[in-house]
Amino acid sequence: VLDRHARDGTRLVQILREVQDALGWLAPDTLTAIAQGVGRPRAQVEGTAGFYSFFHTRPLGEYRLLFSDNITDRMLGSHDLMRSLCHKLWLEPGRVSEDGRVSVDTTSCTGMCDQGPALLANYRAVTRLTPERIDDMVHLIRRRVSVGDWPSDWFHVDDNIRRRDVLLDHGLAPGAALAAALDRGPAGLLGEIERSALRGRGGAGFGSDIKWRSCRDAWGDAHYVICNADEGEPGTFKDRVLLSAFFDMVVDGMCIAGFAIGASKGFIYLRGEYRYLLDRLETRLAQRREAGLLGRNILGRGFTFDIEIHLGAGAYICGEESALIESLEGKPGKPRIRPPFPVTNGYLGQPTTVNNVETLALAALIAVKGGEWFRAIGTPASTGTKLLSVSGDVERPGIYEFPFGVTVAEVLQAAGGVDTQAVTTAGAAGFCLSAGEFGRRIAFEDVPTGGSIMVFGRSRDMFEVARNFTRFFAHESCGFCTPCRVGTAVNARLMDKLAHGRGSPYDLDEMEKMHRLMQGASHCGLGNTATIALRDMLARFRPAFERRLHSPDYEPAFDLDAALSQARQMTGRDDAGAHLTDNLSAQRAE
Ligand code: SF4
């Protein structure tokens, strides 16, 4: 493995993955050997191995099952299915079975929300779980059938494209956009991107022409293009479909970005959950090299550009561009201090443009059709179309392409949302709208979105939705800065406290305060946005929270009676008099 990666420390995440695949886990001696092999301190290699949730430094058995804990999978019964599987195999979630063969746990989201509930079996997605499928799985595990020999239809992933517009209906041949860009020349191409007013589709909406020009104008020994295919927002799966069904558009987009900024190398940072796509994408890149559409002297026009695929390892934070670059360099994916920005100091300190999969595919379309054509679609401030991943309580979950400016109500109507109570418009990190707001428009100037639209019907308990989101962020915070590390953990604990009937109005106030603090003081976008949906839900669905309160009056956040349980155990007393709450109630009654 080391030789295949030229003992290059920047390939550390890939090396760790491949070694783990071969040996089952990353033992201390293995980490030492890898550190020596790539010439990095052992502590650094151990730090990287410990950061990513798909790496394990203790044996977890030959079957590693991770059930998606995303709220839409939970709504489809994933938690009950996990409990059923654990019960049948005599297992506890989060632990390895006594014979050391099976481990079962949860993972934040598998990117299969349109065909859940789903799990990862040895990091391969199994979709459409049912009680019968779980029974069959138990049977196969008992018979020691390896995951590779499980029924192939269990691993089938549908694209579920429900509505096409200009991008999903483009009809361009592979390389057509590349040829058009070469004809236009770098300045002409940048001019078209500027005229199109294309904005990044990851959610922030930064102008693509500004990013590309800044990168092109920055001094460096080399320039790089990175395709951010690490979509990890709960409820989003649009990049999965673009990579699966429109990969040539994405590669053309990367090539033309390289042409515009003067780069000859690009990376696709592929989400670890989409590992099933890796071989297929590698094969397609090889075919393009043979066809003269990638590599040296592309289309015989003297332009050289090649692409490497880098597979992530289960860290949501790597969707943040500077964390993604750290990961590409073989380090834990912790966001960098900015400035400097990646466009001047990115991969290996060189000028780097990081673009979303959808942005690159749209850039390819603009190279052919022109900026004016694109600008006529959508709204003046949000040009073009947007891919929406719609999941939850709808009849037709899947991918919908709409021009910007479409209302939430129109999206719901297309997807078959009936009696909808709430919609989250950017996974766990964006607005949560209630029924009176469905006339609002999907656009950067009204409701911005990276593409995740999760729909909640009237029967859903919005408190449990919020609780799921707080757990997600507590798990995914990288721990680098205090407001986010502590704030996400405190919010998750407050929500658990409320869920167990021990909360007070003080706890609700605390969460509102935490929102203001984290939004203003966190180091990166994860912490800045982690409480937006929670804030919205507290404002719009407050009765769902208040129903959980132990008392409508103020009570101290610290549960002294619970904290004294250890003392009661030690003294062997558990009568009413040894309980603070009972004593207090008696005193109040008097
Ligand atoms: Fe890490 Fe959260 Fe701070 Fe971002 S905001 S750097 S994810 S701890």
XYZ file of C-alpha atoms and ligand atoms in Angstrom:
598
model
C 0.000 0.000 0.000
C 2.798 2.411 0.922
C 4.583 1.861 -2.368
C 1.383 2.269 -4.348
C 1.094 5.727 -2.792
C 4.826 6.479 -3.276
C 5.181 6.715 0.532
C 3.632 10.144 0.197
C 2.368 11.537 3.538
C -0.280 13.647 1.794
C -1.917 10.323 0.842
C -2.174 9.299 4.486
C -5.988 9.096 4.615
C -5.998 6.822 1.562
C -3.150 4.721 2.979
C -4.942 4.275 6.304
C -8.139 3.222 4.537
C -6.437 0.680 2.311
C -4.378 -0.778 5.157
C -7.507 -1.060 7.302
C -9.293 -2.797 4.422
C -6.475 -5.328 4.244
C -5.926 -5.921 7.972
C -9.363 -5.267 9.436
C -8.221 -2.519 11.821
C -5.353 -0.139 12.532
C -3.297 -1.745 15.300
C -0.615 0.254 17.189
C 2.205 -1.578 15.352
C 0.503 -0.872 12.028
C 0.363 2.857 12.780
C 4.058 2.800 13.711
C 4.939 1.090 10.437
C 2.863 3.561 8.430
C 4.467 6.510 10.229
C 7.920 5.172 9.408
C 6.843 4.439 5.839
C 5.605 7.958 5.089
C 8.215 9.734 7.242
C 5.726 11.448 9.555
C 5.709 11.514 13.382
C 3.734 8.601 14.799
C 1.609 10.990 16.870
C 0.527 12.725 13.668
C -0.464 9.435 12.025
C -2.334 8.372 15.167
C -4.026 11.803 15.293
C -5.262 11.387 11.730
C -6.426 7.800 12.310
C -8.288 8.886 15.451
C -10.044 11.831 13.801
C -12.131 10.011 11.186
C -15.076 7.924 12.274
C -14.497 5.284 9.561
C -11.064 4.404 10.936
C -10.806 2.184 13.951
C -7.841 1.622 16.174
C -9.374 -1.384 17.911
C -10.806 -4.497 16.284
C -14.499 -4.206 15.398
C -15.022 -7.610 13.803
C -15.585 -8.823 10.284
C -19.085 -7.267 10.139
C -19.217 -3.523 10.866
C -22.803 -2.271 10.591
C -23.599 1.434 10.823
C -27.280 2.399 10.767
C -28.073 5.876 9.473
C -29.208 8.050 12.361
C -30.493 10.818 10.101
C -33.954 12.015 11.110
C -35.600 10.843 7.867
C -34.183 7.334 8.365
C -35.418 7.423 11.961
C -38.858 8.424 10.691
C -38.734 5.310 8.476
C -37.946 3.106 11.454
C -34.130 2.734 11.357
C -33.836 2.777 15.134
C -36.317 -0.074 15.593
C -34.574 -2.075 12.872
C -31.234 -1.603 14.606
C -32.724 -2.703 17.923
C -34.261 -5.748 16.258
C -30.941 -6.762 14.667
C -29.086 -6.256 17.943
C -31.666 -8.297 19.817
C -31.405 -11.185 17.355
C -27.606 -11.196 17.430
C -27.388 -10.621 21.205
C -25.578 -7.357 20.697
C -25.532 -3.903 22.190
C -25.221 -0.860 19.887
C -21.753 0.648 20.158
C -20.176 -2.614 21.335
C -18.513 -5.561 19.633
C -20.202 -8.936 19.960
C -18.717 -11.335 22.517
C -17.251 -13.516 19.783
C -15.604 -10.388 18.327
C -17.229 -10.799 14.896
C -19.925 -8.108 14.702
C -20.244 -4.488 15.750
C -23.339 -2.332 15.335
C -23.575 1.411 15.741
C -25.116 4.518 14.193
C -23.637 6.980 11.696
C -24.851 10.532 11.058
C -26.238 10.123 7.533
C -25.512 7.781 4.637
C -26.734 10.046 1.799
C -29.558 7.589 0.971
C -32.462 9.555 2.466
C -34.560 8.999 -0.686
C -34.353 5.227 -0.281
C -33.988 4.652 3.424
C -33.834 3.364 5.965
C -30.224 2.570 5.127
C -27.087 1.264 6.761
C -23.451 0.840 5.844
C -22.222 -2.760 5.917
C -18.426 -2.603 5.951
C -18.880 0.924 4.537
C -21.097 -0.191 1.616
C -24.603 1.270 1.587
C -27.528 -1.135 2.006
C -30.768 0.662 1.076
C -34.504 0.117 1.700
C -34.154 -1.840 4.907
C -37.202 -3.809 6.034
C -37.778 -6.174 8.967
C -37.503 -9.091 6.489
C -34.186 -7.814 5.152
C -32.878 -7.487 8.702
C -33.902 -11.109 9.390
C -32.053 -12.239 6.259
C -29.010 -10.222 7.296
C -28.967 -11.879 10.709
C -29.162 -15.254 8.989
C -26.228 -14.429 6.669
C -24.111 -13.160 9.552
C -24.800 -16.315 11.563
C -23.749 -18.394 8.549
C -20.607 -16.223 8.239
C -21.379 -15.147 4.666
C -19.086 -12.217 3.842
C -20.616 -8.829 2.979
C -19.274 -9.114 -0.565
C -21.515 -12.174 -1.080
C -24.732 -10.617 0.239
C -27.537 -10.229 -2.361
C -26.480 -7.587 -4.867
C -29.923 -5.934 -4.965
C -29.437 -4.900 -1.315
C -26.712 -2.533 -2.525
C -28.698 -1.097 -5.392
C -28.905 2.705 -5.337
C -31.548 4.465 -7.463
C -31.021 7.969 -8.854
C -34.673 8.935 -8.268
C -34.612 11.945 -10.608
C -38.137 13.376 -10.420
C -37.849 16.707 -12.231
C -35.343 17.766 -14.867
C -34.504 21.239 -16.065
C -31.538 22.629 -18.003
C -28.807 20.736 -16.126
C -30.333 17.257 -15.896
C -31.728 17.564 -19.426
C -28.638 19.003 -21.110
C -27.901 16.384 -23.788
C -24.217 17.354 -24.070
C -21.680 14.773 -25.248
C -18.646 14.068 -23.000
C -15.949 16.645 -23.758
C -18.344 19.057 -25.531
C -18.012 21.647 -22.770
C -14.277 21.187 -22.707
C -14.003 21.804 -26.453
C -16.190 24.914 -26.135
C -14.025 26.248 -23.294
C -10.813 25.675 -25.265
C -12.356 27.576 -28.185
C -13.270 30.505 -25.944
C -9.826 30.695 -24.279
C -9.298 31.352 -20.529
C -10.327 35.034 -20.678
C -13.387 34.324 -22.830
C -14.452 31.491 -20.546
C -14.074 33.643 -17.427
C -16.111 36.343 -19.164
C -18.969 33.863 -19.748
C -18.853 32.670 -16.139
C -19.022 36.304 -15.013
C -21.933 37.079 -17.369
C -23.796 34.022 -16.059
C -23.554 35.340 -12.444
C -23.050 31.720 -11.387
C -22.900 31.359 -7.591
C -21.510 28.377 -5.668
C -24.135 25.697 -5.054
C -22.727 24.451 -1.741
C -24.917 26.952 0.112
C -22.735 30.034 0.686
C -23.325 31.327 -2.854
C -19.937 32.913 -3.511
C -19.479 34.233 -7.064
C -17.683 31.556 -9.131
C -16.027 34.072 -11.466
C -14.534 35.975 -8.503
C -13.201 32.750 -7.003
C -11.667 31.576 -10.278
C -10.137 34.976 -11.103
C -8.653 35.358 -7.611
C -7.127 31.910 -7.880
C -5.786 32.501 -11.378
C -4.204 35.818 -10.320
C -2.573 34.381 -7.165
C 1.102 33.578 -7.372
C 2.115 29.942 -6.892
C 4.307 27.103 -8.163
C 1.158 25.214 -9.101
C -2.582 25.809 -9.083
C -5.192 23.215 -8.102
C -8.885 22.495 -8.652
C -10.810 20.592 -6.014
C -14.283 19.195 -6.530
C -15.994 19.079 -3.163
C -18.015 15.860 -3.349
C -18.188 15.475 0.412
C -21.865 16.353 0.708
C -22.675 15.370 4.262
C -25.587 17.616 5.145
C -28.367 15.417 6.491
C -30.986 15.015 3.799
C -28.785 15.818 0.810
C -27.920 13.351 -1.962
C -27.880 15.452 -5.154
C -24.101 15.148 -5.653
C -24.453 11.367 -5.452
C -26.786 11.523 -8.450
C -24.599 13.957 -10.405
C -21.559 11.725 -9.873
C -23.486 8.600 -10.710
C -25.405 9.797 -13.802
C -23.649 12.991 -15.002
C -20.016 12.340 -14.148
C -18.695 13.573 -17.514
C -20.328 16.958 -16.918
C -18.573 17.209 -13.560
C -15.205 16.201 -15.016
C -15.656 18.646 -17.912
C -16.416 21.323 -15.307
C -13.222 20.506 -13.417
C -11.165 20.568 -16.617
C -12.500 23.953 -17.664
C -11.932 25.333 -14.154
C -8.328 24.129 -14.477
C -8.101 25.747 -17.908
C -9.425 29.061 -16.538
C -7.098 29.250 -13.513
C -3.994 27.666 -15.056
C -4.075 24.349 -13.155
C -2.975 20.964 -14.418
C -4.099 18.897 -11.440
C -7.441 18.363 -9.776
C -8.875 16.277 -6.950
C -12.319 14.897 -6.341
C -12.911 14.616 -2.596
C -15.505 11.854 -2.558
C -17.645 11.345 0.507
C -16.680 8.107 2.318
C -20.322 6.981 2.276
C -20.187 6.976 -1.556
C -17.408 4.428 -1.681
C -19.568 2.236 -3.899
C -19.007 4.787 -6.686
C -15.199 4.778 -6.447
C -14.326 1.965 -8.879
C -16.881 3.167 -11.416
C -15.542 6.732 -11.347
C -11.905 5.577 -11.557
C -12.795 3.475 -14.601
C -14.505 6.411 -16.277
C -11.474 8.645 -15.672
C -9.253 5.983 -17.285
C -11.605 5.810 -20.310
C -11.451 9.570 -20.682
C -7.644 9.471 -20.631
C -7.738 6.924 -23.445
C -10.196 9.093 -25.386
C -8.011 12.188 -25.049
C -10.487 13.918 -22.730
C -8.197 13.908 -19.689
C -4.466 13.871 -19.041
C -1.824 15.088 -21.449
C -2.624 17.195 -24.499
C -6.405 17.083 -24.092
C -8.273 16.994 -27.444
C -4.869 17.524 -29.087
C -5.048 21.185 -28.036
C -1.948 21.270 -25.794
C -3.884 21.505 -22.501
C -2.875 19.092 -19.735
C -5.090 18.333 -16.757
C -5.550 15.204 -14.687
C -7.690 14.185 -11.734
C -7.195 12.031 -8.635
C -10.035 10.779 -6.476
C -9.587 11.020 -2.735
C -12.068 9.114 -0.574
C -13.186 10.702 2.696
C -13.490 8.690 5.885
C -16.667 9.784 7.651
C -16.100 13.360 8.828
C -18.885 15.850 8.065
C -16.576 18.799 8.774
C -14.503 17.913 5.680
C -17.250 19.550 3.609
C -15.749 22.844 4.858
C -13.191 23.754 2.201
C -10.137 24.354 4.387
C -10.859 21.202 6.462
C -11.181 19.308 3.185
C -7.738 20.574 2.095
C -6.227 19.509 5.430
C -7.669 16.047 4.862
C -6.273 15.966 1.308
C -2.859 16.692 2.824
C -3.184 13.650 5.095
C -4.155 15.462 8.285
C -7.226 15.573 10.552
C -9.925 17.633 8.831
C -9.851 20.716 11.053
C -10.746 24.065 9.485
C -7.846 26.464 8.994
C -7.680 29.999 10.312
C -8.676 32.318 7.454
C -7.320 34.496 5.902
C -5.352 33.425 3.993
C -8.043 31.811 1.867
C -7.615 28.696 -0.289
C -7.662 30.739 -3.502
C -4.203 32.039 -2.543
C -2.997 29.451 0.022
C -4.824 26.185 -0.462
C -3.577 22.664 -1.161
C 0.111 22.485 -0.148
C -0.024 26.261 0.305
C -0.724 26.818 -3.397
C -3.630 28.692 -5.063
C -6.625 26.370 -5.062
C -10.234 26.694 -6.115
C -12.701 24.459 -4.269
C -16.048 24.098 -6.014
C -19.185 22.122 -5.341
C -20.063 19.242 -7.719
C -23.189 21.026 -8.963
C -21.308 24.302 -9.549
C -18.766 22.538 -11.760
C -21.467 20.761 -13.778
C -23.233 24.108 -14.315
C -19.951 25.759 -15.355
C -19.624 23.104 -18.064
C -23.118 23.949 -19.299
C -22.303 27.673 -19.353
C -19.123 27.017 -21.370
C -21.350 25.635 -24.156
C -24.500 27.755 -23.902
C -23.023 31.056 -22.743
C -23.472 33.329 -19.747
C -26.431 35.351 -21.075
C -28.443 32.191 -21.690
C -27.852 31.047 -18.102
C -28.564 34.445 -16.595
C -32.045 34.465 -18.098
C -32.991 31.504 -15.855
C -33.885 31.941 -12.168
C -33.939 35.326 -10.421
C -31.612 38.333 -10.925
C -29.685 37.567 -7.709
C -29.846 33.768 -8.035
C -29.338 32.772 -11.638
C -29.879 29.318 -13.088
C -31.415 26.247 -11.531
C -30.952 24.448 -8.236
C -30.951 20.735 -7.529
C -33.016 19.861 -4.487
C -32.781 16.577 -2.588
C -36.284 16.109 -1.203
C -36.901 13.542 1.525
C -39.119 12.871 4.538
C -42.913 12.949 4.471
C -43.456 13.156 0.715
C -44.885 10.639 -1.725
C -42.017 11.011 -4.221
C -38.648 11.558 -2.516
C -35.780 12.229 -4.909
C -33.998 14.865 -6.982
C -35.859 17.912 -8.276
C -34.273 20.524 -10.509
C -36.080 23.879 -10.361
C -35.124 27.376 -11.518
C -34.225 29.542 -8.520
C -37.267 31.451 -7.292
C -39.498 28.393 -6.960
C -41.613 28.511 -3.820
C -41.396 25.910 -1.077
C -45.097 25.183 -1.718
C -44.378 24.375 -5.390
C -41.615 21.982 -4.373
C -43.952 20.305 -1.883
C -46.656 19.972 -4.499
C -44.260 18.372 -6.984
C -42.935 15.919 -4.395
C -46.337 15.029 -2.964
C -46.095 16.607 0.453
C -49.465 16.283 2.192
C -50.443 18.043 5.413
C -46.922 19.342 5.900
C -46.081 20.874 9.250
C -42.468 21.975 8.648
C -39.671 22.010 6.088
C -35.970 22.328 6.793
C -34.240 23.953 3.862
C -30.546 23.269 4.468
C -30.387 19.999 6.328
C -29.703 20.397 10.030
C -27.906 23.703 9.474
C -30.489 25.985 7.880
C -33.935 27.459 8.198
C -36.902 25.522 9.491
C -40.101 26.912 7.967
C -43.647 26.316 9.185
C -46.815 26.079 7.068
C -47.458 29.837 6.892
C -44.073 30.373 5.225
C -44.296 27.932 2.321
C -44.848 30.848 -0.078
C -41.188 31.832 0.405
C -38.785 31.341 -2.481
C -35.730 29.108 -2.794
C -33.069 31.690 -3.681
C -29.981 33.210 -2.098
C -31.973 36.386 -1.380
C -34.810 34.591 0.423
C -34.317 30.964 1.482
C -30.755 29.871 0.645
C -30.083 26.147 0.468
C -27.306 23.732 -0.327
C -30.067 21.456 -1.631
C -31.373 19.478 1.340
C -35.141 19.776 1.739
C -36.531 17.626 4.559
C -40.299 17.530 4.970
C -42.167 16.845 8.209
C -45.866 15.989 8.318
C -48.302 16.954 11.066
C -47.787 13.743 12.999
C -44.071 14.402 13.557
C -42.794 15.552 16.908
C -40.656 18.610 16.098
C -38.957 18.321 19.486
C -37.505 14.962 18.413
C -36.410 16.468 15.092
C -34.552 19.214 16.974
C -33.061 16.666 19.354
C -31.759 14.629 16.428
C -30.102 17.748 14.982
C -28.414 18.665 18.279
C -27.014 15.125 18.582
C -25.750 15.356 15.011
C -23.777 18.526 15.674
C -22.415 17.325 19.016
C -21.061 14.302 17.147
C -19.708 16.200 14.145
C -18.084 19.217 15.841
C -14.353 18.835 15.225
C -13.564 20.174 18.710
C -11.106 22.825 17.540
C -12.836 25.869 19.070
C -14.561 26.159 22.442
C -17.912 27.780 21.500
C -18.766 24.957 19.106
C -17.139 22.081 21.004
C -18.860 23.002 24.275
C -21.988 24.594 22.799
C -22.992 21.600 20.685
C -22.418 19.234 23.636
C -24.399 21.457 26.044
C -27.315 21.746 23.600
C -27.442 17.969 23.123
C -27.451 17.424 26.896
C -30.130 20.053 27.457
C -32.322 18.367 24.847
C -31.802 14.988 26.532
C -32.666 16.563 29.844
C -35.893 17.946 28.378
C -36.665 14.594 26.751
C -36.404 12.892 30.136
C -38.849 15.345 31.679
C -36.310 17.152 33.819
C -36.089 20.440 31.914
C -37.186 23.935 32.880
C -37.868 27.188 30.989
C -34.336 28.163 31.976
C -33.014 25.419 29.645
C -34.960 26.836 26.700
C -33.484 30.272 27.410
C -30.026 28.715 27.642
C -30.384 27.191 24.168
C -31.428 30.550 22.729
C -28.402 32.184 24.338
C -26.189 29.407 23.042
C -27.424 30.104 19.523
C -26.301 33.748 19.722
C -22.958 32.797 21.200
C -22.147 30.027 18.736
C -23.273 32.013 15.721
C -21.014 34.895 16.655
C -17.990 33.176 18.160
C -17.466 29.840 16.380
C -14.446 29.418 14.167
C -16.153 27.968 11.089
C -19.478 27.571 9.353
C -20.399 24.396 11.233
C -20.539 26.190 14.570
C -22.043 29.336 13.016
C -24.992 27.432 11.586
C -25.399 24.529 14.033
C -28.221 26.169 15.984
C -30.209 27.921 13.231
C -32.762 25.118 12.808
C -33.004 24.693 16.591
C -33.659 28.426 17.004
C -36.355 28.287 14.319
C -38.001 25.245 15.868
C -37.996 26.847 19.327
C -39.693 29.891 17.832
C -42.222 28.058 15.648
C -42.966 24.872 17.582
C -42.500 25.988 21.177
C -45.396 23.902 22.560
C -43.518 20.756 21.454
C -40.675 21.824 23.759
C -42.852 23.133 26.584
C -44.749 19.845 26.788
C -41.465 18.304 27.974
C -40.907 20.740 30.834
C -40.822 19.306 34.324
C -42.278 22.561 35.610
C -43.311 25.804 33.891
C -41.401 27.688 36.627
C -37.695 28.216 36.869
C -35.706 25.366 38.341
C -31.918 25.100 38.598
C -30.374 23.467 35.538
C -28.266 21.224 37.755
C -30.155 18.130 38.914
C -28.840 17.785 42.465
C -31.042 14.805 43.294
C -29.703 12.817 40.319
C -26.153 13.801 41.234
C -26.669 12.346 44.709
C -27.600 8.887 43.399
C -24.047 7.587 43.851
C -24.055 8.717 47.479
C -27.355 6.892 48.012
C -25.874 3.734 46.559
C -22.821 3.964 48.817
C -24.911 4.464 51.944
C -27.469 1.836 50.934
C -30.335 4.321 51.355
C -32.974 4.820 48.716
C -36.047 5.719 50.758
C -38.133 8.842 50.162
C -36.207 10.777 52.782
C -32.970 10.244 50.846
C -34.447 11.991 47.798
C -34.142 15.705 47.533
C -37.160 16.090 45.263
C -39.492 14.252 47.651
C -38.243 16.348 50.571
C -38.766 19.532 48.615
C -42.275 18.489 47.576
C -43.143 17.735 51.183
C -41.823 21.103 52.339
C -43.752 22.899 49.583
C -46.938 21.037 50.535
C -46.505 22.144 54.164
Fe -14.502 22.733 14.655
Fe -16.961 23.551 15.316
Fe -14.937 25.186 15.677
Fe -15.741 24.565 13.184
S -16.894 25.719 14.687
S -13.643 24.681 13.930
S -16.383 22.417 13.502
S -15.229 23.182 16.717
